[in-house]
Coordinates of C-alpha atoms in Angstrom, one line a residue:
M1 CA 91.5 89.3 2.8
D2 CA 91.3 85.3 3.3
N3 CA 88.3 83.2 4.3
D4 CA 89.2 83.2 7.9
E5 CA 89.5 86.9 8.1
N6 CA 85.8 87.4 6.2
L7 CA 84.5 85.3 8.6
C8 CA 86.2 87.4 11.8
S9 CA 85.3 90.7 10.2
L10 CA 81.7 90.4 11.4
V11 CA 82.8 89.8 15.5
S12 CA 85.8 92.2 15.1
S13 CA 85.9 96.0 16.2
R14 CA 88.9 99.0 16.8
G15 CA 89.0 101.9 18.8
P16 CA 91.8 104.5 19.3
S17 CA 95.3 103.7 19.5
R18 CA 97.5 102.8 22.6
L19 CA 101.3 101.7 23.2
V20 CA 101.3 98.4 24.4
H21 CA 104.3 96.7 26.3
I22 CA 104.4 93.1 25.3
V23 CA 105.9 90.3 27.1
H24 CA 106.4 86.8 25.5
R25 CA 108.7 83.8 25.3
T26 CA 111.1 82.4 22.7
P27 CA 110.7 78.8 21.6
D28 CA 113.7 78.2 24.0
G29 CA 111.7 79.6 27.2
A30 CA 113.3 83.0 27.3
R31 CA 111.4 86.0 28.1
M32 CA 111.5 88.7 25.5
S33 CA 109.6 92.4 25.7
S34 CA 108.9 94.7 23.0
S35 CA 106.6 98.0 22.8
T36 CA 104.1 98.6 19.7
L37 CA 101.4 100.8 19.0
H38 CA 97.9 98.9 19.0
H39 CA 94.9 100.1 18.5
E40 CA 92.4 100.4 21.3
E41 CA 89.6 97.7 20.7
R42 CA 86.6 96.7 22.2
P43 CA 86.7 92.6 22.6
T44 CA 85.1 90.7 20.3
H45 CA 82.9 87.7 21.4
Y46 CA 84.1 84.9 19.0
R47 CA 84.4 82.3 22.0
W48 CA 80.3 82.6 22.2
V49 CA 80.5 81.8 18.6
V50 CA 82.9 78.7 19.1
L51 CA 80.4 77.4 21.8
T52 CA 77.3 77.8 19.3
V53 CA 79.2 75.2 16.9
I54 CA 80.0 73.2 19.7
F55 CA 76.5 72.8 21.1
I56 CA 75.1 71.9 17.5
T57 CA 77.8 69.6 16.9
Y58 CA 76.9 67.8 20.3
V59 CA 73.3 68.0 19.3
I60 CA 74.4 66.0 16.3
C61 CA 76.4 63.7 18.4
M62 CA 73.6 62.6 20.6
A63 CA 71.1 62.3 17.7
D64 CA 73.2 59.6 16.1
R65 CA 74.0 57.8 19.2
S66 CA 70.2 57.9 20.5
N67 CA 68.3 57.4 17.0
I68 CA 68.5 53.7 17.8
G69 CA 65.9 53.7 20.6
A70 CA 63.2 55.0 18.5
V71 CA 63.6 52.5 15.5
L72 CA 64.5 49.4 18.1
P73 CA 61.4 48.1 18.2
M74 CA 61.1 48.1 14.0
I75 CA 64.4 46.6 14.1
K76 CA 63.5 43.9 16.8
G77 CA 60.7 42.5 14.7
E78 CA 62.6 42.5 11.5
F79 CA 65.7 40.4 12.6
E80 CA 63.7 38.5 15.6
I81 CA 66.1 39.1 18.1
S82 CA 65.5 38.9 22.0
N83 CA 65.5 41.7 25.0
F84 CA 68.8 40.8 25.7
A85 CA 70.2 41.4 22.0
S86 CA 68.3 44.7 21.7
G87 CA 69.8 46.2 24.8
A88 CA 73.4 44.9 23.7
I89 CA 72.8 46.7 20.3
S90 CA 72.2 49.8 22.8
S91 CA 75.1 49.4 25.0
F92 CA 77.9 48.6 22.8
F93 CA 77.9 52.2 21.8
F94 CA 79.2 53.1 25.4
L95 CA 81.9 50.5 25.0
G96 CA 83.3 51.9 22.1
Y97 CA 82.9 55.3 23.4
A98 CA 84.8 54.4 26.7
I99 CA 87.8 52.5 25.1
S100 CA 88.5 55.6 22.4
Q101 CA 88.6 58.5 24.8
I102 CA 91.8 58.0 26.9
P103 CA 93.9 57.3 23.1
A104 CA 92.2 60.5 22.1
G105 CA 93.2 62.5 24.9
L106 CA 96.6 61.5 24.6
V107 CA 96.5 62.4 21.0
M108 CA 95.1 65.7 21.6
T109 CA 97.3 66.7 24.2
K110 CA 100.2 66.6 21.3
K111 CA 98.1 67.5 18.3
G112 CA 95.3 69.8 19.4
T113 CA 91.6 69.6 18.9
R114 CA 90.6 70.8 15.8
H115 CA 91.8 68.4 12.9
I116 CA 90.6 65.4 15.3
V117 CA 87.2 66.5 16.3
S118 CA 86.2 67.3 12.8
L119 CA 87.9 63.7 11.4
A120 CA 85.7 62.5 14.4
V121 CA 82.5 63.9 13.3
L122 CA 83.1 63.3 9.8
L123 CA 83.7 59.1 10.5
F124 CA 81.3 58.7 12.8
S125 CA 78.4 60.3 10.5
I126 CA 79.6 58.0 7.7
I127 CA 79.2 55.0 10.2
T128 CA 76.0 56.1 11.2
F129 CA 75.0 56.4 7.2
C130 CA 76.3 53.1 6.8
M131 CA 74.0 51.6 9.8
G132 CA 71.1 51.9 7.3
F133 CA 72.3 49.3 5.3
A134 CA 72.8 46.6 7.9
T135 CA 71.1 43.4 7.0
T136 CA 71.9 41.5 10.5
A137 CA 71.7 42.2 14.4
V138 CA 75.5 41.1 14.4
A139 CA 76.0 43.6 12.0
L140 CA 74.4 46.6 13.5
L141 CA 76.2 45.7 17.0
V142 CA 79.7 45.6 15.4
L143 CA 78.4 49.2 13.8
R144 CA 77.4 50.6 17.1
L145 CA 80.8 49.6 18.4
L146 CA 82.5 51.5 15.8
L147 CA 80.2 54.5 16.4
G148 CA 81.2 54.7 20.0
L149 CA 84.8 54.1 18.8
M150 CA 84.5 57.1 16.5
E151 CA 82.3 59.3 18.7
G152 CA 84.6 58.9 21.4
P153 CA 87.0 61.9 20.8
T154 CA 84.1 64.4 20.6
P155 CA 83.4 65.1 24.2
V156 CA 87.3 65.3 25.1
G157 CA 87.7 67.8 22.3
M158 CA 84.7 69.9 23.0
T159 CA 85.2 70.1 27.0
S160 CA 89.0 70.8 25.6
T161 CA 87.7 73.6 24.0
V162 CA 85.6 75.0 26.5
N163 CA 88.5 75.0 28.8
A164 CA 90.7 76.6 26.7
W165 CA 88.4 79.3 25.3
F166 CA 86.8 80.7 28.0
P167 CA 88.0 82.6 31.5
P168 CA 87.3 80.7 34.7
K169 CA 84.1 82.9 35.8
E170 CA 82.3 81.7 32.6
K171 CA 83.7 78.0 32.6
G172 CA 80.6 77.1 34.4
T173 CA 78.3 78.4 32.2
A174 CA 80.2 77.3 28.8
T175 CA 80.0 73.8 30.3
G176 CA 76.4 73.8 31.1
V177 CA 75.5 74.9 27.5
Y178 CA 77.7 72.2 25.9
I179 CA 75.9 69.8 28.3
A180 CA 72.3 71.3 27.5
S181 CA 73.0 69.7 23.7
T182 CA 72.8 66.2 25.7
Q183 CA 69.4 66.8 27.1
F184 CA 68.0 68.9 23.9
A185 CA 68.5 66.2 21.4
P186 CA 66.3 63.2 23.3
I187 CA 63.4 65.6 23.3
I188 CA 63.5 66.3 19.6
V189 CA 65.3 62.9 18.2
P190 CA 62.2 60.6 18.8
I191 CA 59.9 62.7 17.3
I192 CA 62.0 63.1 13.9
A193 CA 63.0 59.6 14.2
V194 CA 59.5 58.3 14.6
A195 CA 58.4 60.4 11.6
L196 CA 61.0 59.1 9.4
A197 CA 60.8 55.5 10.0
N198 CA 56.7 55.5 9.4
A199 CA 57.3 57.2 6.1
Q200 CA 60.3 55.8 4.5
G201 CA 61.2 52.9 7.0
W202 CA 63.9 52.7 9.6
R203 CA 66.8 52.6 7.2
S204 CA 65.8 55.7 6.2
V205 CA 66.8 57.3 9.8
F206 CA 70.3 56.5 9.4
H207 CA 70.8 57.6 6.4
W208 CA 69.1 61.3 7.0
F209 CA 70.8 61.6 10.5
A210 CA 74.3 61.1 9.0
V211 CA 73.7 64.4 6.5
P212 CA 73.9 67.2 9.5
G213 CA 77.4 65.5 10.9
V214 CA 78.9 65.7 7.2
V215 CA 77.9 69.5 7.2
M216 CA 79.0 70.0 11.0
A217 CA 82.6 68.5 10.6
I218 CA 83.4 71.4 7.7
V219 CA 81.8 74.1 9.9
F220 CA 84.0 72.8 13.3
F221 CA 87.0 72.8 11.0
L222 CA 86.4 76.2 9.6
V223 CA 85.3 77.8 12.7
Q224 CA 87.5 76.4 16.0
R225 CA 91.2 76.4 16.8
T226 CA 92.5 74.5 19.6
H227 CA 93.6 77.9 21.4
P228 CA 92.0 81.3 21.1
G229 CA 95.4 82.5 20.4
Q230 CA 95.4 80.7 17.3
S231 CA 92.3 82.4 15.7
R232 CA 92.3 85.5 13.5
C233 CA 88.8 85.9 15.1
V234 CA 90.2 86.7 18.3
N235 CA 91.3 90.3 19.2
A236 CA 93.8 91.0 21.6
A237 CA 91.3 92.4 24.2
E238 CA 89.3 89.0 23.9
L239 CA 92.3 87.3 24.1
A240 CA 93.1 89.2 27.3
R241 CA 89.6 88.4 28.7
I242 CA 89.9 84.5 28.0
T243 CA 93.3 84.5 29.8
S244 CA 92.6 86.5 32.5
T245 CA 92.6 84.8 36.0
D246 CA 91.0 88.1 37.5
T247 CA 93.9 89.1 39.1
G248 CA 94.5 92.3 37.7
G249 CA 97.2 90.6 35.6
T250 CA 99.3 89.2 38.2
E251 CA 100.2 85.6 38.7
K252 CA 97.9 84.9 41.4
R253 CA 95.0 82.4 41.7
V254 CA 91.3 83.6 41.0
D255 CA 90.1 85.1 44.3
F256 CA 87.1 82.8 45.4
G257 CA 86.2 84.9 48.0
D258 CA 85.0 83.2 51.3
M259 CA 82.1 81.1 51.6
G260 CA 82.5 80.2 55.2
W261 CA 81.4 76.7 56.0
I262 CA 80.7 75.8 52.4
D263 CA 84.3 76.2 51.6
R264 CA 85.0 73.7 54.5
L265 CA 82.4 71.2 53.2
I266 CA 83.9 71.5 49.9
R267 CA 87.6 71.4 51.4
L268 CA 88.5 74.3 49.0
R269 CA 92.5 74.4 48.8
D270 CA 95.3 76.2 46.6
E271 CA 96.3 73.0 44.8
K272 CA 99.3 72.5 42.7
P273 CA 98.2 72.2 39.0
L274 CA 98.0 68.7 37.5
D275 CA 100.9 69.6 34.8
T276 CA 101.8 65.7 33.8
N277 CA 99.9 62.9 32.9
G278 CA 101.5 60.9 35.5
R279 CA 100.2 63.6 38.2
I280 CA 96.7 63.3 36.9
M281 CA 96.8 59.3 37.0
R282 CA 97.8 59.5 40.7
S283 CA 95.6 62.1 41.8
W284 CA 92.4 60.9 43.9
N285 CA 90.6 63.7 42.9
I286 CA 90.5 62.8 39.1
W287 CA 89.9 59.3 40.1
G288 CA 87.5 60.1 42.6
N289 CA 85.3 62.5 40.4
T290 CA 85.7 59.5 37.7
I291 CA 83.8 57.2 39.8
A292 CA 81.3 59.2 40.8
Y293 CA 80.6 60.4 37.3
F294 CA 80.4 56.6 36.8
F295 CA 77.4 56.4 39.1
M296 CA 75.7 59.5 37.7
N297 CA 75.9 58.1 34.5
N298 CA 74.5 54.8 35.5
V299 CA 71.5 57.0 36.6
L300 CA 71.5 58.9 33.4
Y301 CA 71.7 56.3 30.9
G302 CA 69.4 53.9 32.9
M303 CA 66.7 56.0 33.0
L304 CA 66.7 56.6 29.2
T305 CA 66.6 53.1 28.8
W306 CA 64.3 52.1 31.5
I307 CA 61.6 55.0 32.0
P308 CA 59.6 54.4 28.8
S309 CA 59.1 50.6 29.8
Y310 CA 58.4 51.9 33.4
L311 CA 55.7 54.1 32.1
V312 CA 54.1 51.6 30.2
T313 CA 54.3 48.7 32.3
A314 CA 54.1 50.3 35.8
R315 CA 52.3 53.4 35.0
G316 CA 50.0 51.9 32.2
Y317 CA 50.4 54.6 29.7
N318 CA 49.8 53.4 26.4
F319 CA 52.8 54.2 23.5
I320 CA 51.8 57.4 22.5
K321 CA 51.1 59.2 25.8
M322 CA 54.4 57.2 27.0
G323 CA 56.3 59.4 24.6
F324 CA 55.5 62.4 25.6
V325 CA 55.9 61.8 29.3
A326 CA 59.2 60.1 28.7
S327 CA 60.6 63.2 27.7
A328 CA 59.7 64.9 30.8
P329 CA 63.5 64.1 32.2
S330 CA 65.2 65.6 29.1
I331 CA 63.1 68.6 29.1
G332 CA 64.1 69.1 33.1
G333 CA 67.7 68.2 32.2
L334 CA 68.0 71.1 29.4
V335 CA 66.7 73.5 32.1
G336 CA 69.1 72.3 34.8
A337 CA 72.4 71.9 32.7
L338 CA 71.7 75.5 31.8
V339 CA 70.8 77.0 35.2
G340 CA 73.6 74.7 36.9
G341 CA 76.6 76.2 34.8
V342 CA 75.3 79.8 35.6
V343 CA 74.5 78.9 39.3
S344 CA 78.4 77.4 39.8
D345 CA 79.9 80.4 38.0
R346 CA 77.9 83.3 39.7
V347 CA 76.4 82.0 42.9
F348 CA 79.3 79.6 44.2
R349 CA 81.8 81.7 42.1
G350 CA 83.7 79.3 40.4
R351 CA 83.1 76.4 43.0
R352 CA 82.0 73.2 41.1
K353 CA 81.6 70.5 44.1
P354 CA 78.4 72.3 45.4
T355 CA 76.3 72.0 42.2
M356 CA 77.9 68.3 41.9
L357 CA 76.4 67.6 45.7
I358 CA 73.1 69.0 44.8
T359 CA 72.8 66.6 42.0
A360 CA 74.0 63.7 44.0
L361 CA 71.2 64.2 46.9
M362 CA 68.2 65.7 45.4
T363 CA 68.4 63.3 42.3
A364 CA 68.2 60.8 45.0
V365 CA 65.5 62.2 46.8
M366 CA 63.5 62.6 43.3
M367 CA 64.0 58.9 42.4
V368 CA 62.1 58.0 45.6
V369 CA 59.3 60.5 44.5
V370 CA 59.1 59.2 41.2
L371 CA 58.1 55.6 42.6
V372 CA 55.6 56.9 45.2
V373 CA 54.0 59.5 43.2
P374 CA 50.1 59.0 43.0
Q375 CA 48.9 57.9 39.5
N376 CA 48.3 61.1 38.2
T377 CA 49.8 62.4 34.9
V378 CA 50.6 65.9 36.1
L379 CA 52.4 64.5 39.4
V380 CA 54.3 61.7 37.5
V381 CA 55.3 64.2 34.8
G382 CA 56.5 67.0 37.6
S383 CA 58.5 64.5 39.4
L384 CA 60.0 63.1 36.2
I385 CA 61.0 66.8 35.1
L386 CA 62.2 67.7 38.5
T387 CA 64.4 64.6 38.8
G388 CA 66.0 65.3 35.2
F389 CA 66.6 69.3 36.6
F390 CA 68.6 68.1 39.5
L391 CA 70.2 65.2 37.8
N392 CA 71.7 67.7 35.5
I393 CA 72.0 70.8 37.6
G394 CA 75.5 69.6 38.5
W395 CA 76.3 67.3 35.5
P396 CA 78.3 70.1 33.6
M397 CA 80.7 70.3 36.9
F398 CA 81.9 66.8 36.7
T399 CA 83.3 68.0 33.5
A400 CA 84.4 71.5 34.8
Y401 CA 85.6 70.5 37.8
A402 CA 89.1 69.0 36.5
M403 CA 89.6 72.4 34.9
N404 CA 90.6 73.8 38.0
L405 CA 93.0 71.4 38.9
T406 CA 95.0 71.1 35.6
T407 CA 96.5 72.9 33.0
D408 CA 95.4 73.7 29.2
G409 CA 98.1 70.9 28.1
T410 CA 96.8 68.3 30.4
Y411 CA 93.4 68.8 30.5
P412 CA 92.5 66.7 27.3
F413 CA 94.1 63.7 28.9
A414 CA 91.9 64.6 32.4
I415 CA 88.9 64.6 30.6
S416 CA 89.5 61.6 28.7
V417 CA 90.1 59.7 32.0
I418 CA 87.0 61.0 33.5
N419 CA 85.0 60.4 30.4
S420 CA 86.0 57.0 29.7
G421 CA 85.5 55.7 33.1
G422 CA 82.1 57.7 33.6
N423 CA 80.6 56.7 30.6
L424 CA 81.0 52.7 31.1
G425 CA 78.2 53.7 33.2
G426 CA 75.9 54.2 30.1
F427 CA 77.4 50.3 29.3
F428 CA 76.2 48.7 32.7
A429 CA 73.5 50.5 33.8
P430 CA 70.9 49.2 31.3
I431 CA 72.2 45.6 32.1
I432 CA 72.2 45.9 35.7
V433 CA 68.7 47.2 35.9
G434 CA 67.1 44.8 33.6
A435 CA 68.8 41.6 35.5
L436 CA 67.2 43.2 39.1
L437 CA 64.0 43.2 36.5
D438 CA 64.4 39.8 35.8
A439 CA 65.3 38.7 39.4
F440 CA 62.7 40.3 41.1
G441 CA 59.9 40.0 38.8
G442 CA 59.6 43.2 36.8
N443 CA 59.6 45.1 39.9
Y444 CA 60.8 48.5 39.1
T445 CA 60.9 49.6 43.1
V446 CA 63.4 47.4 43.5
A447 CA 65.6 47.9 40.0
F448 CA 64.9 51.9 40.5
S449 CA 66.3 51.9 44.1
Y450 CA 69.7 50.7 42.4
F451 CA 69.8 54.6 41.3
V452 CA 69.1 55.8 45.1
V453 CA 71.9 53.7 45.9
V454 CA 74.5 54.5 43.5
L455 CA 73.5 58.1 43.9
L456 CA 74.3 58.4 47.8
I457 CA 77.6 56.3 46.9
G458 CA 78.6 59.3 44.6
L459 CA 77.6 62.1 47.3
V460 CA 80.1 60.5 49.5
L461 CA 82.7 60.1 47.0
I462 CA 82.3 63.9 46.1
L463 CA 82.7 65.0 49.4
T464 CA 86.0 63.2 49.6
L465 CA 87.3 65.7 46.6
T466 CA 89.3 68.6 47.3
E467 CA 87.9 71.9 45.4
G468 CA 90.9 73.8 43.9
R469 CA 91.4 77.1 42.8
P470 CA 92.1 77.4 39.1
A471 CA 95.8 78.4 38.2
P472 CA 96.8 81.5 36.2
K473 CA 97.3 80.5 32.4
V474 CA 100.8 81.5 31.9
G475 CA 101.9 81.8 28.2
A476 CA 98.7 81.3 26.9
A477 CA 98.6 84.1 24.8
T478 CA 101.7 83.1 23.0
A479 CA 100.3 80.2 20.8
T480 CA 100.8 80.2 17.1
R481 CA 98.1 80.7 14.9
A482 CA 96.8 77.4 12.8

């Protein structure tokens, strides 16, 4: 038994034998059938092992991109740089991040995700380590750009893995778990980074944060496969569940049921799958989702950048108290991402737009509440937690939305377009809000009103999108093991 089989033995089980009739395709596309004696097996649950590795790996991704915030005051003091230069060091990550995603999606469409993601995690961990040796602000800015370039393939690979490894009725939940990692990291990273910086200097933060990424690059390579049919850890029963569209084995679409006015609002349709990259590039559903995601990222990364300053400047908190209060949106976001995936799968039966609409509308409402809530710490924290909760309850669905419109083969390219355009919001938002603060004398009511405006624009864009029923996965079980 090889190492792969040793790993898989932990999740496999076997029952009585039965005769199974198998239909598969030859390399030239011809259908062949055969009958063979198989053991009646209880489904393995290896997809949840894969999801756990995705969660941990992406926590590390988020940690390596966000640790700069905790040590930026020390870096600013040592290099004697301006606020604009400090913001640029933070923002340039997202420029590289956006640039690399479409090329990564194209490569993954042809080569799969396993090797590329593992290599990307290893490379951005090495760059994180090198950041600890930067002696100028320019060197740090260049390394942040390279960090974004190397990390860009990871979200494409993670979401493509979720799409390939989970049946339609579980994709929202799985995507919610993946997105929750982006909110878990900001809760723990400042505590760890500040402790390391105070004990050993700011450079040690990057040295120590690089280590988990090297480890997880190896773990990801050992655990993950591009398709579940390539893994020895997935038995036939689990593979059948993953590739099932809940239609009794017939080649029909998932039955979403009838939700009346909700289906009319979200424009539920039987869309022809976007089975080529050309069709993806011509799809308003993809581009509309991308632009709406851009506006959501404006809010998320704008808040991550400016909420700490808002709490100190506008609310009068000291730095220690600010550190605890500033984590409130991420705490709410962690819960929101987990709850939102389950709600999308179970309450809305696989529909993705309802929670996206909730996110755009309710986050706009909560941003107004944050600005007008009385000067009371409990109320301030509560409003920030709810803002993070509503921002993230539909956040996973901007990723999962395209799963119902594409095939396994074209989804990597589709999500690379969505992520590339969407994450440009992380590049522009800190600059735009900063410019508004400069223009209006540090007035956060005016600056944060920008978030309300873009959220309402996003709401309108989401309403124009079609909600597609997922097509069946034909031939998904014929993937070779690799």
